[in-house]
Amino acid sequence: MSFKTVEQATARLNRSELAVPGSQPKLFAKAAASEADIVFLDLEDAVAPDDKVAARANVIRALNEIDWGKKAISVRINGLDTPYMYRDVVDVVEQAGARLDLVMIPKAGTAADIYAVDMLLTQIEAAKAIKKRIGIEIIIETALGMQNVHDIAASSPRNEALHFGVADYAASTRARTTNIGGLNPDYAMLSDADAAGARSNHPGDVWHYALARVVVAARANGLRPLDGPFGDFSDAPGYRAAARRAAALGCEGKWAIHPSQIALANQIMSPSEDEIVRARRILDAMAAAMREGKGAVALDGRLIDIASIRQAEALVKKAALAGR
Ligand code: GLV
Ligand code: MG
């Protein structure tokens, strides 16, 4: 292992993250009552320019008046290149900072973008005597943000999560795509001909590199990696497949842009019963080996390596957060 210790960000259950437009207050109560682990109230791209001011007021009222229970609540502010962003931070945090858990920064391009928001949050928390530290979640969704993803991940002790924003990322990189978060049939391998001359087409995951990069930057800095939106909410199998790919790469959660996607994310991003049982058995075996002064841990006649023990610890912690 390296001599450097990776500090883990505040642990939160974040299997699902429900996007709710700040301009649609009639959706707020349903979001509060939903099974989403985290809700983000959006002031950015789901809100038209003419509705920005009213949406900000709705969000402030919602933070102060709605009972969000144990949910973590985030607000997606506008980008740092807009004339809305400073007031999103100042008004929302000054007037409703006590109930705000996270600020989501979209289209982050450089570490200095995070520094700027951190500076504002720090001043407002001090001026308003807000006791808890508000966390930051960051969307990587531009070519510049992807280029600087490691610096961005390390930019502030407030950082908790990196999200891959596939829709804007596709636009920024000019990727040819039609279906947000879905596959592109052009991104496929055509096999060489077999003995009978037959060739077969193998669809590839056009987002693999980008999502894998976000996962590495997040994990190297103790943050949660999250996969962003899947646009076609009538396609549950497509959502499930995308969520499984993200989980396989190491993501802890995925966005829900529609309430029907919450249960899918919670299910796929939760460890299965079998995984939990096996992880507990690994930890029990480790505890027994320590008690008996043995250097090596064995289970079912096989040696368990240290990486498997760490994975088991992380899995049991995640299961406990999910109340299992
Ligand atoms: C999310 O904001 C995205 O652009 O995918
Ligand atoms: Mg976006």
Tab-separated table of C-alpha atoms and ligand atoms in Angstrom:
chain	number	residue	atom	x	y	z
A	1	MET	CA	0.000	0.000	0.000
A	2	SER	CA	0.983	3.587	-0.501
A	3	PHE	CA	2.042	5.659	2.488
A	4	LYS	CA	-0.760	8.071	1.562
A	5	THR	CA	-4.064	7.415	3.300
A	6	VAL	CA	-7.202	8.098	1.280
A	7	GLU	CA	-9.652	9.918	3.568
A	8	GLN	CA	-13.212	8.729	2.991
A	9	ALA	CA	-15.873	11.415	2.537
A	10	THR	CA	-18.980	11.509	4.738
A	11	ALA	CA	-20.673	8.137	4.269
A	12	ARG	CA	-24.214	8.410	2.913
A	13	LEU	CA	-26.552	5.947	1.331
A	14	ASN	CA	-26.652	7.084	-2.287
A	15	ARG	CA	-28.001	4.199	-4.351
A	16	SER	CA	-30.511	6.483	-6.005
A	17	GLU	CA	-30.541	10.241	-6.529
A	18	LEU	CA	-33.841	11.716	-7.667
A	19	ALA	CA	-33.794	14.824	-9.859
A	20	VAL	CA	-36.656	17.246	-9.167
A	21	PRO	CA	-37.032	20.513	-11.122
A	22	GLY	CA	-37.122	23.491	-8.755
A	23	SER	CA	-39.782	25.033	-10.993
A	24	GLN	CA	-42.262	22.244	-10.228
A	25	PRO	CA	-43.092	22.531	-6.523
A	26	LYS	CA	-46.049	20.206	-6.904
A	27	LEU	CA	-43.526	17.338	-7.238
A	28	PHE	CA	-41.709	18.119	-3.972
A	29	ALA	CA	-43.974	16.315	-1.469
A	30	LYS	CA	-43.948	13.148	-3.571
A	31	ALA	CA	-40.139	13.329	-3.787
A	32	ALA	CA	-39.919	13.722	0.011
A	33	ALA	CA	-42.111	10.646	0.483
A	34	SER	CA	-40.244	8.570	-2.122
A	35	GLU	CA	-37.681	5.840	-1.485
A	36	ALA	CA	-34.899	7.893	-3.113
A	37	ASP	CA	-31.790	8.009	-0.920
A	38	ILE	CA	-30.935	11.557	-2.017
A	39	VAL	CA	-33.131	14.154	-3.710
A	40	PHE	CA	-31.617	16.990	-5.684
A	41	LEU	CA	-33.715	20.067	-6.282
A	42	ASP	CA	-32.648	21.453	-9.617
A	43	LEU	CA	-32.083	25.115	-10.410
A	44	GLU	CA	-30.038	24.357	-13.535
A	45	ASP	CA	-31.004	22.681	-16.785
A	46	ALA	CA	-34.518	21.513	-15.859
A	47	VAL	CA	-35.466	25.164	-15.212
A	48	ALA	CA	-36.068	27.645	-18.044
A	49	PRO	CA	-34.299	31.038	-17.789
A	50	ASP	CA	-37.573	32.872	-17.103
A	51	ASP	CA	-38.316	30.555	-14.171
A	52	LYS	CA	-34.906	30.753	-12.450
A	53	VAL	CA	-35.876	33.301	-9.794
A	54	ALA	CA	-39.195	31.639	-8.923
A	55	ALA	CA	-37.517	28.197	-8.804
A	56	ARG	CA	-34.936	29.493	-6.333
A	57	ALA	CA	-37.714	30.793	-4.078
A	58	ASN	CA	-39.569	27.454	-4.364
A	59	VAL	CA	-36.455	25.560	-3.346
A	60	ILE	CA	-35.821	27.791	-0.325
A	61	ARG	CA	-39.435	27.339	0.804
A	62	ALA	CA	-39.254	23.580	0.239
A	63	LEU	CA	-36.081	23.220	2.298
A	64	ASN	CA	-37.614	25.147	5.190
A	65	GLU	CA	-41.143	23.802	5.124
A	66	ILE	CA	-41.205	20.229	3.814
A	67	ASP	CA	-40.390	17.318	6.099
A	68	TRP	CA	-37.680	15.496	4.140
A	69	GLY	CA	-37.219	12.910	6.886
A	70	LYS	CA	-33.795	11.257	6.876
A	71	LYS	CA	-33.130	11.995	3.210
A	72	ALA	CA	-30.065	13.947	2.230
A	73	ILE	CA	-31.107	16.985	0.195
A	74	SER	CA	-29.001	18.583	-2.480
A	75	VAL	CA	-29.532	21.662	-4.626
A	76	ARG	CA	-28.085	21.782	-8.124
A	77	ILE	CA	-26.946	25.352	-8.635
A	78	ASN	CA	-26.477	26.923	-12.051
A	79	GLY	CA	-23.096	26.821	-13.760
A	80	LEU	CA	-20.329	29.226	-12.794
A	81	ASP	CA	-20.575	30.846	-16.231
A	82	THR	CA	-24.167	32.021	-15.657
A	83	PRO	CA	-25.521	35.133	-13.911
A	84	TYR	CA	-27.642	32.939	-11.591
A	85	MET	CA	-25.043	30.895	-9.763
A	86	TYR	CA	-23.868	33.358	-7.110
A	87	ARG	CA	-27.418	34.070	-5.985
A	88	ASP	CA	-28.271	30.352	-6.003
A	89	VAL	CA	-25.546	29.791	-3.436
A	90	VAL	CA	-26.036	32.981	-1.407
A	91	ASP	CA	-29.842	32.937	-1.236
A	92	VAL	CA	-30.350	29.208	-0.784
A	93	VAL	CA	-27.610	28.716	1.799
A	94	GLU	CA	-28.319	31.936	3.717
A	95	GLN	CA	-32.042	31.293	3.866
A	96	ALA	CA	-32.212	27.500	4.079
A	97	GLY	CA	-28.661	26.265	4.745
A	98	ALA	CA	-29.596	24.523	7.993
A	99	ARG	CA	-31.559	21.819	6.117
A	100	LEU	CA	-29.252	21.612	3.122
A	101	ASP	CA	-26.867	18.655	3.012
A	102	LEU	CA	-25.198	19.071	-0.363
A	103	VAL	CA	-24.626	21.549	-3.140
A	104	MET	CA	-24.325	20.026	-6.599
A	105	ILE	CA	-21.991	21.827	-8.998
A	106	PRO	CA	-22.777	21.166	-12.678
A	107	LYS	CA	-20.325	21.314	-15.584
A	108	ALA	CA	-17.284	21.641	-13.328
A	109	GLY	CA	-14.265	22.347	-15.545
A	110	THR	CA	-11.387	22.995	-13.174
A	111	ALA	CA	-10.512	22.645	-9.498
A	112	ALA	CA	-10.862	26.437	-9.204
A	113	ASP	CA	-14.604	26.111	-9.925
A	114	ILE	CA	-14.981	24.061	-6.757
A	115	TYR	CA	-12.690	26.413	-4.834
A	116	ALA	CA	-14.980	29.325	-5.688
A	117	VAL	CA	-18.096	27.565	-4.382
A	118	ASP	CA	-16.234	26.293	-1.321
A	119	MET	CA	-15.181	29.873	-0.506
A	120	LEU	CA	-18.777	31.111	-0.691
A	121	LEU	CA	-20.105	28.205	1.393
A	122	THR	CA	-17.424	28.752	4.022
A	123	GLN	CA	-18.282	32.433	4.382
A	124	ILE	CA	-22.033	31.861	4.520
A	125	GLU	CA	-21.767	29.017	7.027
A	126	ALA	CA	-19.662	31.242	9.300
A	127	ALA	CA	-21.855	34.316	8.883
A	128	LYS	CA	-25.079	32.389	9.512
A	129	ALA	CA	-23.621	30.094	12.222
A	130	ILE	CA	-24.644	26.985	10.254
A	131	LYS	CA	-23.362	24.152	12.396
A	132	LYS	CA	-22.878	21.312	9.937
A	133	ARG	CA	-20.568	21.485	6.959
A	134	ILE	CA	-22.430	21.427	3.656
A	135	GLY	CA	-20.959	18.869	1.264
A	136	ILE	CA	-20.291	19.236	-2.447
A	137	GLU	CA	-21.204	16.848	-5.239
A	138	ILE	CA	-19.772	17.520	-8.655
A	139	ILE	CA	-20.990	16.606	-12.116
A	140	ILE	CA	-18.269	15.701	-14.597
A	141	GLU	CA	-20.000	16.373	-17.895
A	142	THR	CA	-17.671	18.326	-20.138
A	143	ALA	CA	-14.467	17.459	-21.942
A	144	LEU	CA	-12.634	20.022	-19.781
A	145	GLY	CA	-14.047	18.529	-16.574
A	146	MET	CA	-13.026	15.053	-17.706
A	147	GLN	CA	-9.522	16.258	-18.537
A	148	ASN	CA	-9.199	17.739	-15.026
A	149	VAL	CA	-11.232	15.127	-13.169
A	150	HIS	CA	-8.447	14.146	-10.759
A	151	ASP	CA	-7.707	17.744	-9.701
A	152	ILE	CA	-11.441	18.400	-9.359
A	153	ALA	CA	-11.910	15.322	-7.169
A	154	ALA	CA	-9.122	16.501	-4.845
A	155	SER	CA	-10.201	20.149	-4.817
A	156	SER	CA	-12.011	20.491	-1.459
A	157	PRO	CA	-12.549	18.611	1.788
A	158	ARG	CA	-16.275	19.242	1.225
A	159	ASN	CA	-16.307	16.985	-1.831
A	160	GLU	CA	-18.405	13.863	-1.377
A	161	ALA	CA	-19.352	12.566	-4.817
A	162	LEU	CA	-18.477	12.706	-8.504
A	163	HIS	CA	-21.380	12.187	-10.914
A	164	PHE	CA	-21.024	11.320	-14.576
A	165	GLY	CA	-23.416	13.581	-16.533
A	166	VAL	CA	-23.711	11.645	-19.736
A	167	ALA	CA	-26.103	14.030	-21.533
A	168	ASP	CA	-23.926	17.119	-21.378
A	169	TYR	CA	-20.789	15.016	-21.767
A	170	ALA	CA	-22.108	13.704	-25.077
A	171	ALA	CA	-22.842	17.261	-26.172
A	172	SER	CA	-19.429	18.518	-25.048
A	173	THR	CA	-17.465	15.743	-26.748
A	174	ARG	CA	-19.813	15.802	-29.786
A	175	ALA	CA	-20.468	12.118	-29.288
A	176	ARG	CA	-23.072	10.834	-31.702
A	177	THR	CA	-25.904	9.759	-29.484
A	178	THR	CA	-29.653	10.047	-29.448
A	179	ASN	CA	-30.778	8.311	-26.275
A	180	ILE	CA	-29.436	9.830	-23.016
A	181	GLY	CA	-27.246	7.245	-21.267
A	182	GLY	CA	-28.079	4.555	-23.804
A	183	LEU	CA	-25.865	2.711	-26.225
A	184	ASN	CA	-25.077	3.738	-29.776
A	185	PRO	CA	-25.394	0.857	-32.293
A	186	ASP	CA	-22.519	2.404	-34.279
A	187	TYR	CA	-20.206	1.683	-31.349
A	188	ALA	CA	-19.842	-2.022	-32.002
A	189	MET	CA	-17.282	-4.588	-33.088
A	190	LEU	CA	-17.885	-6.649	-36.185
A	191	SER	CA	-16.170	-9.988	-35.778
A	192	ASP	CA	-13.969	-11.468	-38.484
A	193	ALA	CA	-15.645	-14.116	-40.574
A	194	ASP	CA	-15.726	-17.604	-39.054
A	195	ALA	CA	-15.040	-20.752	-41.089
A	196	ALA	CA	-18.520	-20.571	-42.605
A	197	GLY	CA	-18.037	-16.896	-43.475
A	198	ALA	CA	-20.456	-15.680	-40.774
A	199	ARG	CA	-19.736	-12.437	-38.942
A	200	SER	CA	-21.415	-11.145	-35.797
A	201	ASN	CA	-21.995	-7.700	-34.351
A	202	HIS	CA	-21.057	-6.996	-30.698
A	203	PRO	CA	-22.423	-3.799	-29.174
A	204	GLY	CA	-19.906	-1.876	-27.046
A	205	ASP	CA	-20.427	0.557	-24.183
A	206	VAL	CA	-19.607	3.954	-25.624
A	207	TRP	CA	-19.498	5.468	-22.064
A	208	HIS	CA	-17.080	2.961	-20.590
A	209	TYR	CA	-13.948	5.109	-20.673
A	210	ALA	CA	-15.634	8.201	-19.298
A	211	LEU	CA	-17.429	6.435	-16.469
A	212	ALA	CA	-14.350	4.396	-15.552
A	213	ARG	CA	-12.306	7.615	-15.334
A	214	VAL	CA	-14.859	9.174	-13.007
A	215	VAL	CA	-14.854	6.053	-10.814
A	216	VAL	CA	-11.044	6.073	-10.522
A	217	ALA	CA	-10.871	9.789	-9.675
A	218	ALA	CA	-13.659	9.436	-7.113
A	219	ARG	CA	-12.252	6.352	-5.394
A	220	ALA	CA	-8.688	7.707	-5.350
A	221	ASN	CA	-10.050	10.635	-3.351
A	222	GLY	CA	-12.490	8.794	-1.074
A	223	LEU	CA	-15.594	10.065	-2.933
A	224	ARG	CA	-18.740	8.258	-4.132
A	225	PRO	CA	-18.860	7.690	-7.906
A	226	LEU	CA	-22.381	7.987	-9.348
A	227	ASP	CA	-23.769	7.309	-12.768
A	228	GLY	CA	-26.047	10.011	-14.154
A	229	PRO	CA	-29.285	9.950	-16.122
A	230	PHE	CA	-30.914	7.345	-18.325
A	231	GLY	CA	-33.336	9.279	-20.455
A	232	ASP	CA	-35.913	6.736	-21.634
A	233	PHE	CA	-37.865	6.140	-18.430
A	234	SER	CA	-40.257	3.768	-20.199
A	235	ASP	CA	-37.308	1.394	-20.813
A	236	ALA	CA	-36.793	-0.384	-17.472
A	237	PRO	CA	-34.584	-3.179	-18.918
A	238	GLY	CA	-32.349	-0.541	-20.555
A	239	TYR	CA	-32.077	1.335	-17.245
A	240	ARG	CA	-31.293	-1.876	-15.371
A	241	ALA	CA	-28.553	-2.799	-17.834
A	242	ALA	CA	-26.983	0.678	-17.573
A	243	ALA	CA	-27.153	0.578	-13.755
A	244	ARG	CA	-25.606	-2.900	-13.670
A	245	ARG	CA	-22.740	-1.755	-15.896
A	246	ALA	CA	-22.175	1.230	-13.583
A	247	ALA	CA	-22.274	-0.971	-10.467
A	248	ALA	CA	-19.863	-3.419	-12.096
A	249	LEU	CA	-17.378	-0.564	-12.592
A	250	GLY	CA	-17.689	0.577	-8.962
A	251	CYS	CA	-20.465	3.200	-8.937
A	252	GLU	CA	-22.479	3.474	-5.723
A	253	GLY	CA	-25.623	4.848	-7.267
A	254	LYS	CA	-27.446	6.181	-10.283
A	255	TRP	CA	-29.747	9.080	-10.997
A	256	ALA	CA	-33.480	8.711	-11.246
A	257	ILE	CA	-34.980	11.303	-13.551
A	258	HIS	CA	-38.414	9.732	-13.016
A	259	PRO	CA	-39.865	8.156	-9.852
A	260	SER	CA	-40.146	4.784	-11.635
A	261	GLN	CA	-36.332	4.587	-11.754
A	262	ILE	CA	-35.855	4.892	-7.957
A	263	ALA	CA	-36.701	1.273	-7.085
A	264	LEU	CA	-34.557	0.008	-9.971
A	265	ALA	CA	-31.529	1.959	-8.736
A	266	ASN	CA	-32.060	0.977	-5.083
A	267	GLN	CA	-32.312	-2.668	-6.012
A	268	ILE	CA	-29.339	-2.845	-8.353
A	269	MET	CA	-27.062	-0.677	-6.208
A	270	SER	CA	-27.797	-2.666	-3.009
A	271	PRO	CA	-25.688	-5.678	-2.174
A	272	SER	CA	-27.602	-8.963	-2.529
A	273	GLU	CA	-28.397	-11.185	0.472
A	274	ASP	CA	-25.783	-13.720	-0.694
A	275	GLU	CA	-23.119	-11.027	-0.980
A	276	ILE	CA	-23.895	-9.762	2.536
A	277	VAL	CA	-23.767	-13.257	4.040
A	278	ARG	CA	-20.440	-13.991	2.362
A	279	ALA	CA	-18.960	-10.632	3.420
A	280	ARG	CA	-19.999	-11.252	7.035
A	281	ARG	CA	-18.426	-14.706	6.934
A	282	ILE	CA	-15.162	-13.196	5.618
A	283	LEU	CA	-15.112	-10.665	8.470
A	284	ASP	CA	-15.907	-13.386	11.027
A	285	ALA	CA	-13.068	-15.500	9.629
A	286	MET	CA	-10.734	-12.521	9.885
A	287	ALA	CA	-11.763	-11.859	13.504
A	288	ALA	CA	-11.202	-15.535	14.357
A	289	ALA	CA	-7.764	-15.517	12.707
A	290	MET	CA	-6.773	-12.452	14.726
A	291	ARG	CA	-8.009	-14.007	17.969
A	292	GLU	CA	-5.971	-17.114	17.249
A	293	GLY	CA	-2.901	-15.074	16.285
A	294	LYS	CA	-2.862	-16.453	12.735
A	295	GLY	CA	-1.325	-14.304	10.008
A	296	ALA	CA	-3.479	-15.717	7.193
A	297	VAL	CA	-7.267	-15.793	6.953
A	298	ALA	CA	-8.955	-18.810	5.408
A	299	LEU	CA	-12.585	-19.486	4.530
A	300	ASP	CA	-13.966	-22.727	3.093
A	301	GLY	CA	-10.440	-24.009	2.602
A	302	ARG	CA	-9.252	-20.946	0.643
A	303	LEU	CA	-6.996	-18.095	1.638
A	304	ILE	CA	-8.702	-14.694	1.777
A	305	ASP	CA	-6.542	-11.819	0.607
A	306	ILE	CA	-6.504	-8.381	2.179
A	307	ALA	CA	-8.344	-6.806	-0.799
A	308	SER	CA	-11.268	-9.187	-0.296
A	309	ILE	CA	-11.380	-8.269	3.394
A	310	ARG	CA	-11.503	-4.545	2.551
A	311	GLN	CA	-14.278	-5.183	0.023
A	312	ALA	CA	-16.205	-7.187	2.617
A	313	GLU	CA	-15.881	-4.321	5.123
A	314	ALA	CA	-17.152	-1.787	2.555
A	315	LEU	CA	-20.037	-4.037	1.557
A	316	VAL	CA	-21.161	-4.655	5.156
A	317	LYS	CA	-20.984	-0.892	5.841
A	318	LYS	CA	-23.142	-0.179	2.782
A	319	ALA	CA	-25.649	-2.868	3.797
A	320	ALA	CA	-25.856	-1.350	7.288
A	321	LEU	CA	-26.590	2.090	5.806
A	322	ALA	CA	-29.422	0.460	3.858
A	323	GLY	CA	-30.749	-0.974	7.145
A	324	ARG	CA	-29.772	-4.586	6.428
B	1	GLV	C1	-26.651	15.689	-16.343
B	1	GLV	O1	-26.691	16.816	-15.941
B	1	GLV	C2	-26.283	15.354	-17.659
B	1	GLV	O2	-25.972	16.285	-18.429
B	1	GLV	O3	-26.272	14.163	-17.999
B	2	MG	MG	-25.998	18.191	-17.397
